[in-house]
Short mmCIF file of C-alpha atoms in Angstrom, two decimals:
data_model
loop_
_atom_site.label_atom_id
_atom_site.label_comp_id
_atom_site.label_asym_id
_atom_site.label_seq_id
_atom_site.Cartn_x
_atom_site.Cartn_y
_atom_site.Cartn_z
CA MET A 27 25.63 79.83 146.47
CA LYS A 28 27.14 81.06 149.72
CA HIS A 29 30.39 83.06 149.45
CA THR A 30 33.14 82.26 151.89
CA GLY A 31 35.38 84.86 153.49
CA LEU A 32 38.01 83.96 150.92
CA ASP A 33 35.53 84.62 148.08
CA ALA A 34 34.66 88.01 149.53
CA ALA A 35 38.33 88.90 149.87
CA TRP A 36 38.95 87.81 146.28
CA ILE A 37 36.07 89.95 145.03
CA LYS A 38 37.33 92.96 146.97
CA LYS A 39 40.89 92.52 145.75
CA ASN A 40 40.16 91.81 142.08
CA ILE A 41 36.88 93.44 141.14
CA MET A 42 37.14 96.55 143.32
CA GLY A 43 40.87 96.72 142.75
CA ASN A 44 40.38 96.56 138.99
CA ALA A 45 37.87 99.44 139.18
CA GLU A 46 40.41 101.53 141.05
CA SER A 47 43.10 100.58 138.56
CA VAL A 48 40.95 101.69 135.62
CA VAL A 49 40.28 105.08 137.24
CA VAL A 50 43.95 105.57 138.05
CA GLN A 51 45.04 104.59 134.53
CA LYS A 52 42.57 107.06 133.04
CA ARG A 53 44.01 109.77 135.26
CA LEU A 54 47.57 108.89 134.27
CA ALA A 55 46.59 109.04 130.58
CA ARG A 56 46.15 112.81 130.94
CA PHE A 57 49.88 113.23 131.32
CA ARG A 58 52.43 112.98 128.56
CA PRO A 59 54.43 109.74 128.44
CA GLU A 60 57.54 111.40 129.83
CA GLU A 61 55.51 112.92 132.70
CA ARG A 62 53.87 109.72 133.93
CA PRO A 63 56.95 108.31 135.69
CA VAL A 64 57.19 111.60 137.63
CA VAL A 65 53.57 111.33 138.76
CA GLU A 66 53.78 107.63 139.60
CA GLY A 67 57.12 108.08 141.35
CA PHE A 68 55.92 110.95 143.51
CA PHE A 69 54.46 108.52 146.04
CA ASP A 70 57.91 107.03 146.68
CA LYS A 71 59.43 110.52 146.73
CA LEU A 72 57.07 111.61 149.50
CA GLN A 73 57.74 108.44 151.46
CA GLY A 74 61.42 109.24 151.33
CA ALA A 75 60.63 112.37 153.32
CA GLY A 76 59.45 110.26 156.27
CA ALA A 77 61.31 108.16 158.74
CA THR A 78 59.83 104.85 157.62
CA ALA A 79 58.46 103.57 154.34
CA GLY A 80 55.07 101.89 154.11
CA LYS A 81 52.00 101.51 151.95
CA THR A 82 50.62 104.98 152.67
CA ILE A 83 51.69 108.60 152.95
CA THR A 84 51.32 110.07 156.42
CA LEU A 85 50.62 113.66 157.40
CA GLU A 86 54.15 113.91 158.80
CA MET A 87 55.62 112.91 155.42
CA LEU A 88 53.58 115.57 153.66
CA GLN A 89 54.54 118.19 156.23
CA SER A 90 58.20 117.28 155.86
CA SER A 91 57.99 117.75 152.09
CA VAL A 92 55.82 120.86 151.84
CA GLY A 93 56.06 122.52 155.23
CA SER A 94 58.74 125.04 154.26
CA VAL A 95 56.65 126.64 151.49
CA ALA A 96 53.06 126.36 152.75
CA PRO A 97 51.24 127.08 156.03
CA ASP A 98 50.66 123.97 158.14
CA SER A 99 46.91 124.59 157.98
CA MET A 100 47.05 124.31 154.17
CA VAL A 101 49.15 121.14 154.34
CA ARG A 102 46.54 119.60 156.63
CA ARG A 103 43.77 120.59 154.23
CA VAL A 104 45.60 118.90 151.35
CA TYR A 105 46.19 115.76 153.41
CA ARG A 106 42.55 115.63 154.52
CA CYS A 107 41.45 115.98 150.90
CA MET A 108 43.83 113.27 149.63
CA SER A 109 42.82 110.79 152.31
CA SER A 110 39.09 111.30 151.62
CA ILE A 111 39.36 110.40 147.92
CA ASP A 112 37.70 107.15 146.88
CA PRO A 113 39.75 105.94 143.88
CA GLY A 114 36.83 103.79 142.76
CA LEU A 115 34.74 106.94 142.39
CA ALA A 116 37.68 109.29 141.76
CA ALA A 117 36.24 111.85 144.16
CA PRO A 118 36.26 112.56 147.89
CA ALA A 119 33.85 110.26 149.72
CA ALA A 120 30.38 111.62 150.29
CA SER A 121 29.15 112.69 153.69
CA GLY A 122 28.85 109.87 156.18
CA LYS A 123 30.89 107.41 154.11
CA ALA A 124 34.14 106.02 155.37
CA ARG A 125 37.30 107.11 153.63
CA HIS A 126 38.92 104.63 151.29
CA ALA A 127 42.12 104.69 153.33
CA GLY A 128 42.10 104.65 157.07
CA PRO A 129 43.24 107.59 159.14
CA SER A 130 46.78 106.21 158.97
CA GLY A 131 47.57 107.61 155.54
CA VAL A 132 47.05 108.27 151.83
CA SER A 133 47.34 105.47 149.28
CA ARG A 134 49.23 105.61 146.00
CA GLU A 135 45.92 105.60 144.08
CA GLN A 136 44.53 108.48 146.11
CA LEU A 137 47.67 110.51 145.52
CA ILE A 138 47.59 109.95 141.75
CA VAL A 139 43.92 110.97 141.52
CA PHE A 140 44.66 114.12 143.55
CA LEU A 141 47.62 115.07 141.34
CA ALA A 142 45.71 114.41 138.12
CA ASP A 143 42.64 116.40 139.17
CA THR A 144 44.58 119.40 140.49
CA LEU A 145 47.06 119.57 137.60
CA ARG A 146 44.93 118.36 134.68
CA GLY A 147 41.38 118.23 136.00
CA THR A 148 38.17 119.98 135.01
CA ALA A 149 36.09 122.30 137.19
CA GLU A 150 33.76 119.35 137.81
CA GLU A 151 36.65 117.25 139.13
CA ARG A 152 38.23 120.04 141.16
CA ALA A 153 35.02 121.06 142.92
CA PRO A 154 34.90 118.01 145.26
CA LEU A 155 38.56 118.60 146.13
CA VAL A 156 37.84 122.23 147.06
CA MET A 157 34.84 121.02 149.05
CA ALA A 158 37.01 118.58 151.02
CA MET A 159 39.74 121.18 151.61
CA SER A 160 37.19 123.75 152.80
CA GLN A 161 35.58 121.45 155.34
CA HIS A 162 36.84 121.41 158.92
CA ALA A 163 36.80 117.61 159.10
CA ALA A 164 36.71 114.65 156.73
CA GLY A 165 33.30 113.17 156.03
CA ALA A 166 31.48 116.40 156.94
CA ALA A 167 28.23 117.58 155.32
CA ALA A 168 28.11 117.80 151.53
CA VAL A 169 27.94 121.61 151.69
CA VAL A 170 30.24 124.35 152.92
CA THR A 171 29.58 127.91 154.01
CA CYS A 172 31.09 130.99 152.38
CA GLU A 173 33.03 131.55 155.60
CA GLN A 174 34.63 128.12 155.25
CA VAL A 175 35.57 128.85 151.64
CA VAL A 176 37.15 132.16 152.71
CA GLU A 177 39.25 130.35 155.32
CA PHE A 178 40.38 127.83 152.69
CA LEU A 179 41.23 130.64 150.26
CA GLN A 180 43.25 132.50 152.88
CA ASP A 181 45.35 129.39 153.43
CA LEU A 182 45.66 128.80 149.68
CA VAL A 183 46.68 132.40 148.87
CA SER A 184 49.15 132.41 151.78
CA ALA A 185 50.68 129.22 150.41
CA VAL A 186 50.94 130.72 146.91
CA VAL A 187 52.68 133.84 148.24
CA GLN A 188 55.14 131.72 150.25
CA ILE A 189 55.84 129.62 147.15
CA LEU A 190 56.49 132.70 145.01
CA VAL A 191 58.97 133.95 147.62
CA HIS A 192 60.73 130.66 148.39
CA ARG A 193 60.91 129.47 144.78
CA GLY A 194 62.29 132.78 143.49
CA ARG A 195 59.29 133.54 141.24
CA LEU A 196 58.90 137.20 142.24
CA GLN A 197 59.80 138.59 138.79
CA GLY A 198 61.71 141.52 140.28
CA TRP A 199 59.15 142.52 142.96
CA LYS A 200 60.31 143.11 146.54
CA PRO A 201 57.68 142.07 149.13
CA GLU A 202 59.60 143.73 151.95
CA ARG A 203 59.19 147.09 150.14
CA MET A 204 55.49 146.52 149.41
CA GLY A 205 52.24 146.52 151.39
CA ASP A 206 51.12 144.18 154.19
CA VAL A 207 50.90 140.65 152.75
CA SER A 208 48.59 139.37 155.52
CA LEU A 209 46.05 142.10 154.78
CA GLY A 210 46.36 141.43 151.05
CA VAL A 211 45.70 137.72 151.63
CA LYS A 212 42.42 138.54 153.40
CA LEU A 213 41.38 141.03 150.71
CA LEU A 214 42.07 138.61 147.84
CA ALA A 215 40.32 135.71 149.60
CA GLU A 216 37.26 137.91 150.20
CA GLN A 217 37.24 139.08 146.57
CA MET A 218 37.44 135.55 145.18
CA CYS A 219 34.72 134.35 147.53
CA SER A 220 32.47 137.27 146.50
CA GLU A 221 32.14 135.53 143.11
CA LEU A 222 30.40 132.55 144.72
CA LYS A 223 26.66 132.12 144.16
CA PRO A 224 25.51 130.29 147.29
CA SER A 225 21.97 129.23 148.16
CA ASP A 226 19.62 131.53 150.03
CA GLU A 227 20.85 129.91 153.24
CA GLY A 228 24.44 130.83 152.38
CA ALA A 229 25.55 127.24 151.70
CA CYS A 230 27.58 125.99 148.73
CA ASP A 231 27.21 122.47 147.34
CA VAL A 232 29.50 120.83 144.79
CA SER A 233 27.62 122.26 141.79
CA CYS A 234 27.94 125.76 143.25
CA LEU A 235 31.70 125.28 143.67
CA GLU A 236 31.99 123.84 140.16
CA ASP A 237 30.33 126.91 138.64
CA TRP A 238 32.61 129.17 140.71
CA ILE A 239 35.83 127.35 139.75
CA PHE A 240 34.79 127.51 136.09
CA ARG A 241 34.32 131.30 136.27
CA VAL A 242 37.16 132.27 138.65
CA GLN A 243 40.30 130.99 137.00
CA GLN A 244 42.57 131.94 139.91
CA VAL A 245 41.24 129.00 141.95
CA SER A 246 42.62 126.47 139.47
CA GLN A 247 45.79 128.50 138.90
CA TYR A 248 46.57 128.65 142.61
CA LEU A 249 45.88 124.94 143.09
CA GLU A 250 48.17 124.12 140.16
CA LEU A 251 50.94 126.28 141.60
CA LEU A 252 50.49 124.74 145.06
CA VAL A 253 50.95 121.24 143.65
CA ALA A 254 53.53 121.96 140.93
CA GLU A 255 55.78 124.24 142.99
CA GLY A 256 54.77 123.44 146.57
CA LEU A 257 54.99 119.68 146.14
CA SER A 258 57.74 120.05 143.52
CA VAL A 259 55.93 118.00 140.88
CA SER A 260 58.00 119.16 137.92
CA LEU A 261 56.21 118.42 134.63
CA SER A 262 57.47 119.44 131.22
CA GLY A 263 54.07 119.48 129.54
CA ARG A 264 52.76 122.65 131.18
CA PRO A 265 54.86 124.99 133.32
CA ALA A 266 53.38 126.39 136.51
CA PRO A 267 51.39 129.60 135.93
CA THR A 268 53.23 132.91 136.18
CA LEU A 269 51.17 135.02 138.55
CA LEU A 270 53.23 138.22 138.66
CA PRO A 271 54.19 140.57 135.83
CA PRO A 272 57.90 141.35 135.44
CA CYS A 273 59.05 144.49 137.29
CA ARG A 274 61.92 146.56 135.92
CA GLU A 275 63.67 149.89 136.53
CA THR A 276 62.27 150.35 140.04
CA PRO A 277 64.35 152.03 142.80
CA TRP A 278 63.19 149.71 145.58
CA ASN A 279 65.56 151.11 148.20
CA GLU A 280 63.65 154.39 148.13
CA LEU A 281 60.14 153.05 147.54
CA LYS A 282 57.30 151.74 149.69
CA CYS A 283 54.88 150.37 147.10
CA LEU A 284 51.13 150.88 147.60
CA LEU A 285 50.45 147.35 146.37
CA ASP A 286 51.06 144.09 148.22
CA LEU A 287 51.73 140.79 146.45
CA PRO A 288 48.16 139.38 146.65
CA SER A 289 46.70 142.66 145.34
CA LEU A 290 49.21 142.57 142.48
CA MET A 291 48.23 138.95 141.79
CA PHE A 292 44.64 140.18 141.46
CA LEU A 293 45.21 143.32 139.39
CA ALA A 294 47.75 142.03 136.86
CA PRO A 295 45.35 139.52 135.18
CA GLN A 296 42.74 142.29 134.81
CA LEU A 297 44.85 144.03 132.17
CA PRO A 298 43.74 143.31 128.59
CA ASP A 299 45.38 140.47 126.70
CA GLY A 300 48.72 141.40 125.22
CA TYR A 301 49.76 143.72 128.05
CA SER A 302 52.71 141.57 129.06
CA ALA A 303 55.44 144.21 129.09
CA PRO A 304 57.40 144.67 132.34
CA TRP A 305 55.93 147.12 134.85
CA ARG A 306 58.03 150.26 135.34
CA LEU A 307 57.52 152.89 138.02
CA VAL A 308 57.28 156.28 136.27
CA PHE A 309 55.99 158.45 139.13
CA SER A 310 55.80 158.28 142.91
CA THR A 311 55.06 161.04 145.40
CA ARG A 312 57.58 159.37 147.69
CA LEU A 313 60.32 159.75 145.06
CA HIS A 314 59.25 162.77 143.00
CA GLY A 315 57.23 164.88 145.41
CA GLU A 316 53.65 166.14 145.21
CA SER A 317 53.80 167.80 141.83
CA PHE A 318 51.08 167.59 139.19
CA THR A 319 53.50 168.81 136.52
CA ARG A 320 56.01 166.11 137.44
CA MET A 321 53.25 163.50 137.37
CA VAL A 322 52.13 164.65 133.92
CA ALA A 323 55.72 164.37 132.70
CA GLY A 324 55.78 160.80 134.02
CA LEU A 325 52.58 159.96 132.14
CA MET A 326 53.50 161.35 128.74
CA LYS A 327 54.59 158.89 126.04
CA ARG A 328 54.60 155.94 128.45
CA GLY A 329 51.91 153.84 126.83
CA PRO A 330 49.30 152.14 129.06
CA THR A 331 49.58 153.03 132.75
CA LEU A 332 48.17 151.99 136.11
CA LEU A 333 47.44 154.78 138.61
CA LEU A 334 47.41 154.05 142.34
CA ILE A 335 46.16 156.54 144.95
CA ARG A 336 45.93 156.33 148.74
CA ASP A 337 43.84 158.96 150.49
CA THR A 338 44.23 160.15 154.05
CA LYS A 339 41.40 157.80 155.14
CA GLY A 340 43.55 154.80 154.11
CA HIS A 341 41.53 153.84 151.03
CA VAL A 342 43.67 152.65 148.11
CA PHE A 343 42.19 152.89 144.61
CA GLY A 344 43.05 153.82 141.05
CA GLY A 345 42.56 153.28 137.36
CA PHE A 346 44.01 151.59 134.32
CA ALA A 347 44.57 153.75 131.25
CA SER A 348 44.73 151.75 128.04
CA HIS A 349 46.39 154.54 126.02
CA THR A 350 49.27 156.89 126.58
CA TRP A 351 48.00 160.09 128.21
CA GLU A 352 47.74 163.34 126.26
CA VAL A 353 47.23 166.81 127.71
CA LYS A 354 44.12 168.10 125.99
CA PRO A 355 40.62 169.27 126.91
CA GLN A 356 38.89 166.23 125.42
CA PHE A 357 38.19 162.74 126.70
CA GLN A 358 40.45 159.98 125.43
CA GLY A 359 41.06 156.24 125.85
CA ASP A 360 38.78 153.30 125.09
CA SER A 361 36.62 150.63 126.74
CA ARG A 362 39.64 148.65 127.93
CA CYS A 363 40.16 151.25 130.67
CA PHE A 364 38.83 150.45 134.14
CA LEU A 365 38.70 151.72 137.71
CA PHE A 366 39.48 149.62 140.78
CA THR A 367 39.80 149.58 144.54
CA VAL A 368 42.47 147.80 146.56
CA SER A 369 41.45 148.68 150.10
CA PRO A 370 39.15 148.24 151.95
CA LYS A 371 38.04 145.82 149.19
CA LEU A 372 39.60 144.45 146.02
CA ARG A 373 37.26 145.21 143.12
CA VAL A 374 37.46 146.09 139.41
CA TYR A 375 34.90 148.21 137.55
CA THR A 376 34.89 147.96 133.76
CA ALA A 377 33.29 150.12 131.08
CA THR A 378 29.48 150.13 130.97
CA GLY A 379 29.15 151.45 127.41
CA TYR A 380 27.03 154.39 128.63
CA ASN A 381 29.56 156.97 127.41
CA GLN A 382 33.18 157.24 126.30
CA HIS A 383 34.53 159.40 129.13
CA PHE A 384 37.38 157.01 129.84
CA MET A 385 40.38 159.31 130.39
CA TYR A 386 40.86 163.07 130.77
CA LEU A 387 44.05 165.08 131.38
CA ASN A 388 44.26 168.86 131.22
CA GLN A 389 46.55 171.54 132.59
CA ASN A 390 46.92 175.35 132.62
CA GLN A 391 43.51 176.04 131.05
CA GLN A 392 41.00 178.71 132.05
CA THR A 393 37.96 177.40 130.20
CA MET A 394 38.08 173.67 131.06
CA PRO A 395 38.77 171.74 134.29
CA ASN A 396 42.47 171.20 135.05
CA GLY A 397 43.41 167.81 136.43
CA LEU A 398 43.29 164.09 135.75
CA GLY A 399 39.97 162.27 135.54
CA MET A 400 38.54 158.86 134.68
CA GLY A 401 34.84 158.20 134.13
CA GLY A 402 31.72 160.27 134.74
CA GLN A 403 31.70 163.90 133.66
CA HIS A 404 33.23 167.25 134.54
CA GLY A 405 32.63 167.93 138.21
CA TYR A 406 31.40 164.36 138.78
CA PHE A 407 34.26 162.06 137.86
CA GLY A 408 34.51 158.47 138.99
CA LEU A 409 38.10 159.38 139.83
CA TRP A 410 39.42 162.94 139.76
CA LEU A 411 42.76 164.39 140.85
CA ASP A 412 42.86 168.18 140.81
CA SER A 413 45.83 169.96 139.25
CA ASP A 414 46.68 171.41 142.67
CA PHE A 415 47.50 167.72 143.34
CA GLY A 416 46.56 167.64 146.99
CA HIS A 417 42.87 167.03 146.47
CA GLY A 418 40.45 165.03 144.35
CA HIS A 419 37.01 163.51 144.31
CA SER A 420 35.15 160.30 143.54
CA ARG A 421 31.52 161.23 142.93
CA ALA A 422 29.26 158.33 142.09
CA ARG A 423 25.58 158.71 142.91
CA PRO A 424 24.68 155.95 142.83
CA LYS A 425 27.40 154.79 140.40
CA CYS A 426 29.85 156.25 137.90
CA THR A 427 28.15 156.29 134.49
CA THR A 428 31.29 155.24 132.59
CA TYR A 429 32.49 152.39 134.77
CA GLY A 430 29.60 151.54 137.08
CA SER A 431 31.86 152.10 140.07
CA PRO A 432 30.74 153.32 143.50
CA GLN A 433 32.65 155.95 145.47
CA LEU A 434 36.26 154.76 145.51
CA SER A 435 37.67 157.05 148.20
CA GLY A 436 36.94 157.26 151.92
CA ASP A 437 35.22 160.64 151.47
CA GLU A 438 33.62 161.91 148.29
CA ASP A 439 36.13 164.79 148.29
CA PHE A 440 39.42 163.26 149.37
CA THR A 441 42.85 164.47 150.37
CA LEU A 442 45.78 162.72 148.72
CA ASP A 443 48.21 160.82 150.93
CA SER A 444 50.41 159.23 148.25
CA MET A 445 50.33 158.19 144.60
CA GLU A 446 52.16 155.92 142.17
CA VAL A 447 52.02 155.55 138.38
CA TRP A 448 53.22 152.33 136.75
CA ALA A 449 53.81 151.98 133.02
CA VAL A 450 52.40 148.52 132.24
CA GLY A 451 52.59 148.23 128.46
CA LYS A 452 54.86 148.96 125.56
CA PRO A 453 55.56 152.67 125.04
CA PRO A 454 54.06 154.08 121.83
CA GLU A 455 56.24 154.03 118.73
CA PRO A 456 57.96 157.37 117.94
CA GLU A 457 56.08 159.37 115.36
CA GLU A 458 57.41 159.19 111.83
CA GLY A 459 60.44 161.41 111.44
CA GLU A 460 60.73 162.08 115.17
CA GLU A 461 63.71 159.81 115.74
CA GLY A 462 67.07 161.05 114.65
CA ARG A 463 65.99 164.66 114.18
CA GLY A 464 66.95 167.30 116.71
CA LYS A 465 64.30 169.81 115.58
CA LYS A 466 61.12 169.94 117.63
CA SER A 467 57.99 172.00 117.26
CA ILE A 468 56.83 174.15 120.15
CA LEU A 469 53.78 171.85 120.17
CA ASP A 470 56.04 168.89 121.04
CA VAL A 471 57.77 170.78 123.83
CA ASP A 472 54.59 172.29 125.25
CA PRO A 473 51.54 169.96 125.03
CA GLU A 474 49.49 172.57 126.90
CA ALA A 475 49.94 174.94 123.96
CA GLN A 476 48.60 172.25 121.63
CA ALA A 477 45.56 171.73 123.88
CA LEU A 478 44.93 175.49 123.96
CA MET A 479 45.03 175.68 120.17
CA GLU A 480 42.66 172.73 119.86
CA ILE A 481 40.06 174.20 122.18
CA THR A 482 40.18 177.62 120.47
CA GLY A 483 39.86 176.00 117.05
CA LYS A 484 43.19 177.25 115.77
CA THR A 485 44.87 175.39 112.92
CA MET A 486 48.12 173.79 114.01
CA HIS A 487 50.28 174.97 111.13
CA SER A 488 53.51 173.61 112.58
CA GLN A 489 51.98 170.11 112.51
CA GLY A 490 51.28 170.45 108.79
CA LEU A 491 54.65 171.95 107.99
CA ARG A 492 56.36 168.76 109.19
CA GLU A 493 54.59 166.52 106.67
CA PRO A 494 56.44 167.52 103.47
CA GLU A 495 59.74 167.24 105.36
CA ASP A 496 58.85 163.62 106.30
CA ASP A 497 57.99 162.81 102.68
CA GLN A 498 61.34 164.10 101.51
CA GLU A 499 63.08 161.69 103.85
#
């Protein structure tokens, strides 16, 4: 039987239309009942941003809605991705295939699929979207290069930073008193892309991107924030991710922080689970001068801390200490400690299990090295700051035994330019009997004396004498 033009039109409208409807309804089912009207109504909301209403969303409408909080290049990537989605397949059209909607705009179905996959999708569903946003044109080859992914990530990270600023989600941080955001964007994009596992030819297909998105959670987090906050899709079911830790008690008027926002976005999630306390600046050479004794005072009884150092070559690096520091001639800490670099590359180096030389802090000793160290061994630390404070070293040949880190500084023996210490966890609880009593042992006042007694094997009688007094209370 020969089909007429009317029959063909009916088939297209009903059979193909029903397939699209099923896909869209499945996508909508991921949202809670009270969220679905928001998702379905977003199409009309975007159209209200344009001069005229129609059956599709135009680039101009999207720019009008999102342009104030995202770079235009990112808005164009999002639009190109939306318009390439085939609702019947629920994925961007493959190479060489025509887009479901013409170049004139994005359909309601395409928009719903995009929202569902970015806000509630799996790595498998997000990978084709990232592919489409990384390509320079719609309908391009079914692979992208690492360079194209880096360009996409730079636009995405820039958009996230703008959103954090414009939406007031800075958590107390002051970008104008921090490092260069544009440099931080490039460093974070490069770090995220370094996790890709491309083919030998340097190309990434959809399966490569899927594996990457599954492992690198920031990709999904940043996409969610872009859609939820950038497009103002307010859903009650899951709030947009919080990318910055709270910052408290920081004299910003006097400070020029060594971190920029993207570097902070990278480092904060590296802290172990449960380290959600506000960050507090406890030492800065800019505020407190170049004094090792003052730095030690800032470290004591602060709980977990993050150390940041910039050398005179411009390299920025540091370490995370999982425990409060103690002045003593023994190693301390545990495997949650790590070393990192911020510039010229963003990297984190975690414990290898080879040894337990995680943290070391000593002062005013003649028999043991005096200074602050993390990883390696005496004379060959992964990170060492001498007690004269102006100098240090990062000796890793080929890598630090404790953390597997390479040389962190510009030169193996570096000269300090500036330093910051941030308390990033809850301070330790006061020892039993310490609160409310004015009496203190000389060992409390002078930790160096305690370290000296430990290394000489002396019994700390004043420590023992306090125990019966505690029991009486």
